[in-house]
């Protein structure tokens, strides 16, 4: 797997899509594969990505550093940006989705009408090829399936997402079109920022999508 950055405290991988985060049904997951790749006894997960999601993910090298990252996530001191692509026109081209989330059927989630512990998602979008819309998404909270549910709620489920888009259509796609695109944080007084475009997915690699990614090369500037 591609290593984006490594120092004595942590390592950042570009996780492939269609790979479970933890081992499942006898199949080695991302954390196990990363540990073997670095020839170390243990790496510590501080956040996770769904199986269908590719992109940037942090693994700490010690429990002490893992605890520091955990506090940073809790205090919203780590900026995360995602790319998503949909085959449906959104109800709004940019803005916010703010609502509580609750369990729905068959391992999915849904937005609720209450506002007690909201999932907060901010997004921009742009047209790609005919029938395609690409999204730059900044989650301000870290709920399970948050981005997938948020985009479905505005009428733009993610292409290739068999749980939240039309299942028959989704199965025809070459991947689920959600990618952890950028990370930014400060650790030990040093500022870190990483941007990692997706390397697979025909729709992500189209000329139109690539042109948009050039415009989104510094995603934190779009969300000031």
Phi, psi and omega in degrees: 000149184287127173266123181274322182201148176210136168221195185284347182262321187204167176225142177244122179256158166260096184292131175292152173287161180062036177229123178297145179291310176255156179299143184211133177053041177080000180260125183298133179268181184303313184298317179296315180296320179295319179298316178294320182297323181272355179057047177238164181284325185204142168236153187246122179282138180240346170202177184217165174234145175298162180305317185283347187270131175259173169115197191291131177212139183264135168235128179276152181266344178223159178294327179297314179292323178300319178295324178294317177297320180301318178293322179296318176296317181298323181270008178059041180262003177243122178270132178234140178228138182236153169254139174219155179226136182232156176257014180234141180288131181283156176293332175216146188278336177205164180141213186230151167236117182230117178188157171292157176238147177219162180293142176239212184271150171052048174074017178255173179232164180216160175280145178250166180276348180280164181223053183266323180215073194290144164275127186242121184228130179247144183208152166241160175212162181210152177285149173245237174282173181306127178084001181245144175224128179256140185240140167252119191238134175240106176281132178262355173226174186234055180279152176300130178062021187304310183292320181298318179288319181299314181290324175298323183293337177261014175088011183232068177300151185288134178301135179082004180269101187291342181274325188243345174257179174299119189298318181296318177293318184298323182293341180277346181283154181279352176189169168277128191269065173225129187219129176283103196270321186210152177223146174212135179194168176240128180225130181054037178079000181252132179274135178235138172215138183224137175231130185221099178294153177294146181252358176218168186103107185305322182289322176295329187267002178297156180302321182294316179294318180296325177297318178295321180296328175297322178288336181256026184295335176238078190299329181297338180284340180277348185243027178288000000 
